């Protein structure tokens, strides 16, 4: 059964005359899937609806932020009320302090925080701060990790760059790239060697503590602890980019799930509840080097926007709310995710298709591979053609997933038991389609 996407097809052709590739962010283009992206009309709870009237169970969740579900009544009402008081002042407000305090409760390693508007801004600013604080210039990032599109970090990056097979981007100068050292994720020997040889020149090691931009790949046992030790030993800062895994790997993100205190933590997505908020924060001694407290400059017209702060506060408050006789929200999300991962694993086995299924809290993903997937190289060696067949078979059955195996799938509190049953049944049919394609 193929989807009727006629209105989206027309809209996409028109949009290509207005925006590069018809989109405002590359991965939305479905380019690697070779098909037309549904143009979305609205969303509610776990459901998303396109302009042709197709309904889907949504596991993209705006690439992570919609953890309490789309158009949550409390979030909508809070934003509506805030809007009646004006949409932006460019001046200090109490609501910025309120979100800051909430985040510090969840992330004890964050003693000071600066709100910005995107994950890219957060990681770019964190790197500038690390360089300003240490006086060093080199940074280390991991092959396949994606930290947004600032020049220093568009080197062997994941997400859309991996999807389109262009790990580096034109326009990033050799002068910038030379200060970015890249090593494979989950490879203790490689990072140990780099730190032993160059550690004293390295300002920071930045990592997605749970990788989500080469598909979902959790860290190996003890890996993050080793990074913490190595950076401490050589006076380099450890930056956790928790823009994606923050509030998802657990309520306190990877920091809490793996018991590691990073020097600087970058947050995004869920912190804004679907409005543009991101942040970087950490030790007061380090953060107080940021202007105007210190000399490292960083600024933003709409940073701390009151509507965005409101959406973030309401979303995090729902996530933190305890209900009598119910497991906490983070546990509920993890259990829902586990049901899907277990269901997909069983369905793939029954269909005779080998997959690797990964989960970290309420983020998850699969690879069509018999081998262990633990880094970018092994992720890239998975069967991407099989993923494409499976992706389209899922979409045609009303399951809306990220259009790339180098992305992660996201659960929300709004996904019901019925949604999960449908998702597992659809995957079974899709795995059978993959098997038939291999005959
Ligand atoms: P933004 O600048 O897109 O808000 O955040 C960049 C970023 C930083 N760090 C991590 C770990 C991230 O996952 C991201 C952005 N994630 C992608 C999805 N892989 C956003 C979706 C997109 O690029 O359209």
Tab-separated table of C-alpha atoms and ligand atoms in Angstrom:
chain	number	residue	atom	x	y	z
A	1	UNK	CA	0.000	0.000	0.000
A	2	UNK	CA	1.673	3.230	-1.019
A	3	UNK	CA	0.954	6.512	0.688
A	4	UNK	CA	-0.879	9.341	-1.057
A	5	UNK	CA	1.663	12.172	-0.748
A	6	UNK	CA	0.449	14.215	-3.714
A	7	UNK	CA	0.080	17.480	-1.790
A	8	UNK	CA	3.476	17.004	-0.128
A	9	UNK	CA	5.064	16.285	-3.503
A	10	UNK	CA	3.707	19.545	-4.934
A	11	UNK	CA	4.676	21.472	-1.795
A	12	UNK	CA	8.185	19.981	-1.874
A	13	UNK	CA	8.754	21.020	-5.521
A	14	UNK	CA	7.592	24.547	-4.714
A	15	UNK	CA	9.723	24.697	-1.551
A	16	UNK	CA	12.860	23.785	-3.535
A	17	UNK	CA	12.494	27.128	-5.321
A	18	UNK	CA	12.448	28.901	-1.962
A	19	UNK	CA	14.876	27.067	0.373
A	20	UNK	CA	17.972	24.951	-0.412
A	21	UNK	CA	16.686	21.416	-1.030
A	22	UNK	CA	13.210	22.639	0.009
A	23	UNK	CA	13.988	22.388	3.711
A	24	UNK	CA	15.465	24.318	6.596
A	25	UNK	CA	17.508	21.370	7.817
A	26	UNK	CA	19.022	18.705	5.526
A	27	UNK	CA	17.954	15.498	7.259
A	28	UNK	CA	14.278	16.479	6.838
A	29	UNK	CA	14.628	16.203	3.046
A	30	UNK	CA	14.427	12.370	2.903
A	31	UNK	CA	17.198	12.723	0.294
A	32	UNK	CA	18.972	9.515	1.336
A	33	UNK	CA	15.615	7.683	1.335
A	34	UNK	CA	14.954	8.837	-2.238
A	35	UNK	CA	11.386	9.849	-1.472
A	36	UNK	CA	9.222	12.867	-0.692
A	37	UNK	CA	9.088	14.020	2.922
A	38	UNK	CA	5.526	14.375	4.227
A	39	UNK	CA	4.732	18.040	4.850
A	40	UNK	CA	3.268	18.188	8.343
A	41	UNK	CA	0.008	19.981	9.105
A	42	UNK	CA	-0.305	19.318	12.833
A	43	UNK	CA	0.539	16.958	15.671
A	44	UNK	CA	-1.061	15.868	18.939
A	45	UNK	CA	0.278	13.470	21.555
A	46	UNK	CA	2.061	10.615	19.794
A	47	UNK	CA	0.451	11.392	16.431
A	48	UNK	CA	1.566	13.576	13.545
A	49	UNK	CA	-0.576	14.415	10.489
A	50	UNK	CA	0.573	15.453	7.010
A	51	UNK	CA	-1.100	17.789	4.507
A	52	UNK	CA	-2.482	14.812	2.546
A	53	UNK	CA	-4.371	13.684	5.642
A	54	UNK	CA	-2.084	10.743	6.474
A	55	UNK	CA	-1.743	9.960	10.191
A	56	UNK	CA	1.433	8.543	11.725
A	57	UNK	CA	2.702	7.391	15.101
A	58	UNK	CA	5.641	9.778	15.552
A	59	UNK	CA	9.033	8.510	16.766
A	60	UNK	CA	11.009	11.535	15.525
A	61	UNK	CA	9.407	13.893	18.035
A	62	UNK	CA	11.038	16.911	16.329
A	63	UNK	CA	14.394	15.028	16.709
A	64	UNK	CA	13.978	14.656	20.453
A	65	UNK	CA	12.235	17.629	22.123
A	66	UNK	CA	8.672	16.258	22.187
A	67	UNK	CA	9.242	13.857	25.079
A	68	UNK	CA	5.866	14.651	26.721
A	69	UNK	CA	4.083	14.405	23.366
A	70	UNK	CA	2.988	17.009	20.844
A	71	UNK	CA	0.741	19.936	21.872
A	72	UNK	CA	0.642	18.853	25.515
A	73	UNK	CA	-2.251	20.899	26.984
A	74	UNK	CA	-0.134	22.221	29.871
A	75	UNK	CA	2.662	23.290	27.536
A	76	UNK	CA	0.280	24.936	25.065
A	77	UNK	CA	-1.570	26.784	27.805
A	78	UNK	CA	1.651	27.999	29.432
A	79	UNK	CA	2.978	29.344	26.118
A	80	UNK	CA	-0.344	31.022	25.319
A	81	UNK	CA	-0.387	32.760	28.700
A	82	UNK	CA	3.248	33.834	28.375
A	83	UNK	CA	2.561	35.297	24.936
A	84	UNK	CA	-0.051	37.638	26.384
A	85	UNK	CA	2.776	39.203	28.430
A	86	UNK	CA	4.889	39.850	25.339
A	87	UNK	CA	7.137	37.545	23.322
A	88	UNK	CA	10.614	38.935	23.944
A	89	UNK	CA	12.202	41.671	26.021
A	90	UNK	CA	15.974	41.321	25.610
A	91	UNK	CA	16.253	41.921	29.336
A	92	UNK	CA	16.735	39.749	32.436
A	93	UNK	CA	13.608	37.923	33.641
A	94	UNK	CA	12.723	35.709	36.589
A	95	UNK	CA	11.707	32.893	34.263
A	96	UNK	CA	15.285	32.444	33.029
A	97	UNK	CA	16.401	31.957	36.639
A	98	UNK	CA	13.540	29.489	37.139
A	99	UNK	CA	14.655	27.267	34.258
A	100	UNK	CA	18.292	27.593	35.355
A	101	UNK	CA	17.414	26.375	38.864
A	102	UNK	CA	15.359	23.490	37.483
A	103	UNK	CA	18.228	22.289	35.276
A	104	UNK	CA	20.712	22.572	38.160
A	105	UNK	CA	18.470	20.331	40.263
A	106	UNK	CA	18.632	17.696	37.498
A	107	UNK	CA	22.322	18.218	36.649
A	108	UNK	CA	24.308	18.774	39.905
A	109	UNK	CA	27.523	19.235	37.860
A	110	UNK	CA	26.000	22.431	36.448
A	111	UNK	CA	26.761	25.272	38.892
A	112	UNK	CA	26.310	28.065	36.333
A	113	UNK	CA	24.393	27.912	33.037
A	114	UNK	CA	24.044	30.107	29.964
A	115	UNK	CA	20.917	29.793	27.809
A	116	UNK	CA	21.331	29.951	24.027
A	117	UNK	CA	19.073	29.164	21.060
A	118	UNK	CA	20.430	25.956	19.522
A	119	UNK	CA	22.619	22.984	20.271
A	120	UNK	CA	25.107	24.335	17.748
A	121	UNK	CA	25.425	27.550	19.741
A	122	UNK	CA	25.805	25.585	22.979
A	123	UNK	CA	28.660	23.371	21.779
A	124	UNK	CA	30.364	26.169	19.823
A	125	UNK	CA	30.315	28.368	22.939
A	126	UNK	CA	31.474	25.512	25.179
A	127	UNK	CA	34.522	24.993	22.959
A	128	UNK	CA	35.353	28.721	22.946
A	129	UNK	CA	35.042	28.717	26.729
A	130	UNK	CA	37.293	25.654	27.067
A	131	UNK	CA	39.927	27.282	24.857
A	132	UNK	CA	39.632	30.579	26.733
A	133	UNK	CA	39.778	28.906	30.144
A	134	UNK	CA	42.728	26.574	29.388
A	135	UNK	CA	44.621	28.812	26.948
A	136	UNK	CA	44.966	25.751	24.714
A	137	UNK	CA	43.782	25.412	21.081
A	138	UNK	CA	43.360	21.712	20.190
A	139	UNK	CA	40.102	19.843	20.735
A	140	UNK	CA	39.196	16.155	20.419
A	141	UNK	CA	35.914	14.931	18.962
A	142	UNK	CA	34.796	11.420	18.061
A	143	UNK	CA	34.223	10.179	14.520
A	144	UNK	CA	30.491	10.015	13.860
A	145	UNK	CA	29.509	12.292	16.742
A	146	UNK	CA	27.577	15.375	15.674
A	147	UNK	CA	27.611	18.542	17.743
A	148	UNK	CA	25.874	20.972	15.402
A	149	UNK	CA	27.350	22.841	12.471
A	150	UNK	CA	30.054	25.145	13.911
A	151	UNK	CA	33.262	24.911	11.881
A	152	UNK	CA	35.470	23.238	14.511
A	153	UNK	CA	32.955	20.440	14.886
A	154	UNK	CA	32.075	19.769	11.239
A	155	UNK	CA	34.962	17.341	11.047
A	156	UNK	CA	34.179	13.646	10.595
A	157	UNK	CA	30.718	14.390	11.984
A	158	UNK	CA	27.564	12.302	12.157
A	159	UNK	CA	23.851	12.975	11.539
A	160	UNK	CA	23.215	14.515	8.118
A	161	UNK	CA	26.913	14.466	7.182
A	162	UNK	CA	27.049	10.708	7.734
A	163	UNK	CA	23.657	10.282	6.039
A	164	UNK	CA	24.869	12.079	2.924
A	165	UNK	CA	28.329	10.492	3.161
A	166	UNK	CA	30.133	13.830	3.536
A	167	UNK	CA	31.741	13.612	6.990
A	168	UNK	CA	33.526	16.916	6.425
A	169	UNK	CA	32.001	20.065	4.954
A	170	UNK	CA	33.359	22.414	2.278
A	171	UNK	CA	33.877	25.861	3.760
A	172	UNK	CA	35.598	24.594	6.885
A	173	UNK	CA	39.151	25.869	6.476
A	174	UNK	CA	42.241	23.742	6.958
A	175	UNK	CA	43.265	26.267	9.583
A	176	UNK	CA	40.226	25.423	11.666
A	177	UNK	CA	40.211	21.683	10.989
A	178	UNK	CA	43.865	21.307	12.035
A	179	UNK	CA	42.916	22.031	15.647
A	180	UNK	CA	40.276	19.288	15.681
A	181	UNK	CA	41.650	15.833	16.438
A	182	UNK	CA	39.282	12.948	15.705
A	183	UNK	CA	39.333	9.446	17.163
A	184	UNK	CA	36.912	6.517	16.927
A	185	UNK	CA	34.127	6.386	19.543
A	186	UNK	CA	34.330	3.588	22.139
A	187	UNK	CA	38.057	3.002	21.408
A	188	UNK	CA	40.004	3.369	24.680
A	189	UNK	CA	43.414	2.771	23.082
A	190	UNK	CA	42.909	5.494	20.467
A	191	UNK	CA	41.935	8.232	22.934
A	192	UNK	CA	44.607	7.145	25.415
A	193	UNK	CA	47.276	7.439	22.692
A	194	UNK	CA	46.114	10.912	21.641
A	195	UNK	CA	46.002	12.153	25.244
A	196	UNK	CA	49.430	10.719	26.040
A	197	UNK	CA	50.954	12.316	22.932
A	198	UNK	CA	49.091	15.652	22.834
A	199	UNK	CA	47.114	15.893	26.075
A	200	UNK	CA	48.887	19.004	27.337
A	201	UNK	CA	47.869	20.929	24.194
A	202	UNK	CA	44.235	19.836	24.301
A	203	UNK	CA	41.648	22.315	25.604
A	204	UNK	CA	38.725	19.896	25.600
A	205	UNK	CA	37.428	16.487	24.681
A	206	UNK	CA	33.820	16.770	23.498
A	207	UNK	CA	31.602	13.721	23.231
A	208	UNK	CA	28.006	12.644	22.900
A	209	UNK	CA	28.161	10.413	26.013
A	210	UNK	CA	25.456	8.302	24.388
A	211	UNK	CA	26.031	8.640	20.658
A	212	UNK	CA	22.837	9.402	18.759
A	213	UNK	CA	24.099	10.736	15.418
A	214	UNK	CA	25.585	7.572	14.001
A	215	UNK	CA	22.475	5.738	15.066
A	216	UNK	CA	21.996	5.049	18.783
A	217	UNK	CA	25.289	3.716	20.203
A	218	UNK	CA	25.763	3.637	24.009
A	219	UNK	CA	29.289	3.886	25.472
A	220	UNK	CA	31.094	0.662	26.322
A	221	UNK	CA	31.450	-0.277	29.993
A	222	UNK	CA	33.976	2.053	31.675
A	223	UNK	CA	34.602	4.156	28.561
A	224	UNK	CA	33.274	7.447	29.902
A	225	UNK	CA	35.097	6.907	33.204
A	226	UNK	CA	38.325	6.486	31.238
A	227	UNK	CA	37.665	9.756	29.388
A	228	UNK	CA	37.111	11.473	32.726
A	229	UNK	CA	40.406	10.140	34.071
A	230	UNK	CA	42.421	10.978	30.953
A	231	UNK	CA	41.102	14.561	30.705
A	232	UNK	CA	41.690	15.141	34.439
A	233	UNK	CA	45.220	13.763	34.107
A	234	UNK	CA	46.129	16.158	31.265
A	235	UNK	CA	44.248	19.282	32.340
A	236	UNK	CA	41.814	19.103	29.412
A	237	UNK	CA	38.125	19.814	29.979
A	238	UNK	CA	35.547	17.065	29.449
A	239	UNK	CA	32.516	18.394	27.580
A	240	UNK	CA	29.384	16.207	27.530
A	241	UNK	CA	27.185	17.090	24.603
A	242	UNK	CA	23.850	16.003	26.051
A	243	UNK	CA	21.775	17.963	23.565
A	244	UNK	CA	20.155	14.686	22.502
A	245	UNK	CA	20.690	12.260	25.413
A	246	UNK	CA	20.005	14.912	28.061
A	247	UNK	CA	16.867	14.159	30.105
A	248	UNK	CA	16.565	10.986	27.942
A	249	UNK	CA	19.334	8.520	28.802
A	250	UNK	CA	17.837	9.129	32.251
A	251	UNK	CA	16.192	12.202	33.730
A	252	UNK	CA	19.723	13.410	34.583
A	253	UNK	CA	20.970	12.292	31.173
A	254	UNK	CA	24.167	10.329	30.653
A	255	UNK	CA	25.812	12.148	33.573
A	256	UNK	CA	23.413	10.462	35.970
A	257	UNK	CA	23.047	7.200	34.037
A	258	UNK	CA	26.821	6.632	34.015
A	259	UNK	CA	27.816	8.593	37.136
A	260	UNK	CA	30.229	11.003	35.446
A	261	UNK	CA	30.624	14.723	36.221
A	262	UNK	CA	31.649	16.572	33.074
A	263	UNK	CA	33.343	19.984	33.312
A	264	UNK	CA	30.874	21.497	30.838
A	265	UNK	CA	27.526	20.032	29.752
A	266	UNK	CA	25.635	21.109	26.634
A	267	UNK	CA	21.859	20.704	26.617
A	268	UNK	CA	19.133	21.310	24.030
A	269	UNK	CA	15.970	19.806	22.523
A	270	UNK	CA	13.948	18.731	25.624
A	271	UNK	CA	15.182	21.762	27.648
A	272	UNK	CA	13.046	23.939	25.332
A	273	UNK	CA	10.077	21.589	25.032
A	274	UNK	CA	9.920	22.228	21.284
A	275	UNK	CA	10.839	25.929	21.336
A	276	UNK	CA	14.394	27.115	20.527
A	277	UNK	CA	16.369	26.649	23.734
A	278	UNK	CA	19.777	25.154	24.362
A	279	UNK	CA	22.313	25.772	27.086
A	280	UNK	CA	25.847	25.146	28.257
A	281	UNK	CA	26.786	24.971	31.901
A	282	UNK	CA	29.268	23.567	34.368
A	283	UNK	CA	31.659	24.449	37.170
A	284	UNK	CA	31.264	28.031	38.404
A	285	UNK	CA	35.018	28.570	38.171
A	286	UNK	CA	34.893	27.742	34.440
A	287	UNK	CA	31.532	29.336	33.577
A	288	UNK	CA	32.468	32.604	35.311
A	289	UNK	CA	34.954	33.113	32.491
A	290	UNK	CA	31.972	33.845	30.210
A	291	UNK	CA	31.134	37.496	29.504
A	292	UNK	CA	30.188	39.670	31.298
A	293	UNK	CA	31.537	37.787	34.348
A	294	UNK	CA	34.714	37.015	32.432
A	295	UNK	CA	36.456	37.659	29.109
A	296	UNK	CA	35.092	34.842	26.895
A	297	UNK	CA	32.472	36.531	24.746
A	298	UNK	CA	29.124	34.973	23.823
A	299	UNK	CA	25.771	36.673	23.305
A	300	UNK	CA	22.299	36.213	21.759
A	301	UNK	CA	19.327	38.467	21.000
A	302	UNK	CA	16.736	35.835	21.844
A	303	UNK	CA	18.706	33.887	24.462
A	304	UNK	CA	16.463	33.159	27.455
A	305	UNK	CA	13.355	34.007	25.451
A	306	UNK	CA	10.404	33.998	27.882
A	307	UNK	CA	8.119	31.825	25.719
A	308	UNK	CA	10.883	29.298	25.163
A	309	UNK	CA	11.788	29.282	28.852
A	310	UNK	CA	8.108	28.654	29.640
A	311	UNK	CA	7.902	25.682	27.280
A	312	UNK	CA	11.088	24.233	28.776
A	313	UNK	CA	9.991	24.682	32.387
A	314	UNK	CA	6.564	23.142	31.734
A	315	UNK	CA	8.042	20.169	29.871
A	316	UNK	CA	10.681	19.438	32.526
A	317	UNK	CA	8.099	19.863	35.290
A	318	UNK	CA	5.908	17.208	33.656
A	319	UNK	CA	8.932	14.904	33.336
A	320	UNK	CA	9.799	15.379	37.019
A	321	UNK	CA	6.208	15.002	38.315
A	322	UNK	CA	5.638	11.930	40.497
A	323	UNK	CA	2.242	10.256	40.469
A	324	UNK	CA	0.899	7.982	43.200
A	325	UNK	CA	1.448	4.313	42.403
A	326	UNK	CA	3.162	5.070	39.068
A	327	UNK	CA	6.832	4.515	38.215
A	328	UNK	CA	8.569	7.876	37.626
A	329	UNK	CA	8.207	9.323	34.158
A	330	UNK	CA	11.778	8.486	33.148
A	331	UNK	CA	11.178	4.849	34.093
A	332	UNK	CA	7.894	4.814	32.197
A	333	UNK	CA	9.706	6.076	29.102
A	334	UNK	CA	12.449	3.467	29.482
A	335	UNK	CA	9.914	0.645	29.855
A	336	UNK	CA	7.912	1.766	26.807
A	337	UNK	CA	11.136	1.902	24.816
A	338	UNK	CA	12.182	-1.536	26.055
A	339	UNK	CA	8.840	-2.974	24.893
A	340	UNK	CA	9.448	-1.695	21.364
A	341	UNK	CA	13.089	-2.820	21.268
A	342	UNK	CA	12.208	-6.304	22.545
A	343	UNK	CA	9.256	-6.511	20.164
A	344	UNK	CA	11.343	-5.476	17.154
A	345	UNK	CA	14.117	-7.887	18.104
A	346	UNK	CA	11.649	-10.797	18.282
A	347	UNK	CA	9.935	-9.740	15.045
A	348	UNK	CA	13.253	-9.528	13.187
A	349	UNK	CA	14.255	-12.961	14.459
A	350	UNK	CA	10.934	-14.428	13.355
A	351	UNK	CA	11.398	-12.866	9.907
A	352	UNK	CA	14.926	-14.257	9.691
A	353	UNK	CA	16.545	-10.814	9.544
A	354	UNK	CA	19.600	-10.054	11.683
A	355	UNK	CA	19.531	-6.691	13.478
A	356	UNK	CA	21.449	-4.953	16.264
A	357	UNK	CA	19.003	-3.101	18.535
A	358	UNK	CA	20.315	-0.442	20.953
A	359	UNK	CA	18.591	1.474	23.737
A	360	UNK	CA	19.610	4.150	26.227
A	361	UNK	CA	16.636	5.245	28.317
A	362	UNK	CA	14.043	6.580	25.854
A	363	UNK	CA	16.346	6.805	22.837
A	364	UNK	CA	16.820	3.740	20.638
A	365	UNK	CA	17.626	2.457	17.189
A	366	UNK	CA	18.418	-0.541	15.028
A	367	UNK	CA	21.084	-1.533	12.499
A	368	UNK	CA	20.695	-4.228	9.840
A	369	UNK	CA	23.891	-6.013	10.766
A	370	UNK	CA	25.115	-9.320	12.175
A	371	UNK	CA	28.266	-7.663	13.614
A	372	UNK	CA	28.504	-5.612	16.796
A	373	UNK	CA	27.894	-1.903	16.121
A	374	UNK	CA	29.996	0.177	18.523
A	375	UNK	CA	31.334	3.096	16.466
A	376	UNK	CA	30.939	4.968	13.173
A	377	UNK	CA	32.861	2.404	11.113
A	378	UNK	CA	30.727	-0.535	12.238
A	379	UNK	CA	27.550	1.554	11.940
A	380	UNK	CA	28.448	2.508	8.361
A	381	UNK	CA	29.035	-1.172	7.574
A	382	UNK	CA	25.395	-1.995	8.374
A	383	UNK	CA	23.027	-2.706	5.454
A	384	UNK	CA	21.688	0.773	4.606
A	385	UNK	CA	19.650	-0.564	1.662
A	386	UNK	CA	17.791	-2.842	4.050
A	387	UNK	CA	17.168	0.132	6.363
A	388	UNK	CA	15.698	2.100	3.415
A	389	UNK	CA	13.278	-0.753	2.557
A	390	UNK	CA	12.302	-1.139	6.223
A	391	UNK	CA	11.903	2.643	6.687
A	392	UNK	CA	9.487	2.938	3.732
A	393	UNK	CA	7.525	-0.153	4.785
A	394	UNK	CA	7.117	1.399	8.239
A	395	UNK	CA	6.115	4.800	6.863
A	396	UNK	CA	3.486	3.185	4.611
A	397	UNK	CA	2.045	1.503	7.716
A	398	UNK	CA	1.848	4.833	9.553
A	399	UNK	CA	5.049	4.643	11.605
A	400	UNK	CA	7.066	7.871	11.288
A	401	UNK	CA	10.795	7.302	11.868
A	402	UNK	CA	13.952	9.317	11.227
A	403	UNK	CA	14.880	8.901	7.518
A	404	UNK	CA	18.401	7.642	8.186
A	405	UNK	CA	20.062	4.798	10.076
A	406	UNK	CA	22.513	7.443	11.347
A	407	UNK	CA	19.750	8.959	13.473
A	408	UNK	CA	18.039	7.909	16.682
A	409	UNK	CA	14.421	7.030	17.460
A	410	UNK	CA	12.628	8.762	20.349
A	411	UNK	CA	9.868	7.593	22.716
A	412	UNK	CA	7.412	9.956	24.411
A	413	UNK	CA	5.077	9.766	27.395
A	414	UNK	CA	2.203	10.070	24.923
A	415	UNK	CA	2.926	6.733	23.200
A	416	UNK	CA	0.216	4.312	24.337
A	417	UNK	CA	0.305	0.534	24.682
A	418	UNK	CA	-1.810	0.412	21.513
A	419	UNK	CA	0.749	2.576	19.686
A	420	UNK	CA	3.497	0.196	20.793
A	421	UNK	CA	1.574	-2.885	19.676
A	422	UNK	CA	0.964	-1.294	16.256
A	423	UNK	CA	4.635	-0.325	16.008
A	424	UNK	CA	5.790	-3.877	16.714
A	425	UNK	CA	3.301	-5.450	14.288
A	426	UNK	CA	4.293	-2.976	11.557
A	427	UNK	CA	7.967	-3.784	12.104
A	428	UNK	CA	7.253	-7.497	11.645
A	429	UNK	CA	5.726	-6.857	8.218
A	430	UNK	CA	8.585	-4.500	7.346
A	431	UNK	CA	11.238	-7.065	8.341
A	432	UNK	CA	9.500	-9.625	6.132
A	433	UNK	CA	9.724	-7.115	3.267
A	434	UNK	CA	13.474	-6.805	3.886
A	435	UNK	CA	13.831	-10.586	3.819
A	436	UNK	CA	11.851	-10.842	0.570
A	437	UNK	CA	14.044	-8.152	-0.990
A	438	UNK	CA	17.086	-10.331	-0.358
A	439	UNK	CA	15.681	-13.392	-2.145
B	1	LIG	P1	20.879	22.122	16.843
B	1	LIG	O1	21.866	23.191	16.451
B	1	LIG	O2	20.339	21.360	15.652
B	1	LIG	O3	19.793	22.617	17.777
B	1	LIG	O4	21.678	21.049	17.738
B	1	LIG	C1	22.853	20.466	17.211
B	1	LIG	C2	23.131	19.173	17.947
B	1	LIG	C3	24.136	19.167	18.896
B	1	LIG	N1	24.438	18.029	19.573
B	1	LIG	C4	23.744	16.886	19.345
B	1	LIG	C5	24.113	15.650	20.109
B	1	LIG	C6	22.702	16.847	18.390
B	1	LIG	O5	22.036	15.684	18.167
B	1	LIG	C7	22.380	18.012	17.678
B	1	LIG	C8	21.291	18.045	16.620
B	1	LIG	N2	20.661	16.801	16.332
B	1	LIG	C9	20.088	16.712	15.003
B	1	LIG	C10	19.554	15.293	14.836
B	1	LIG	N3	20.582	14.332	14.673
B	1	LIG	C11	19.043	17.733	14.767
B	1	LIG	C12	18.180	17.488	13.562
B	1	LIG	C13	18.634	18.299	12.379
B	1	LIG	O6	19.844	18.504	12.173
B	1	LIG	O7	17.711	18.729	11.642
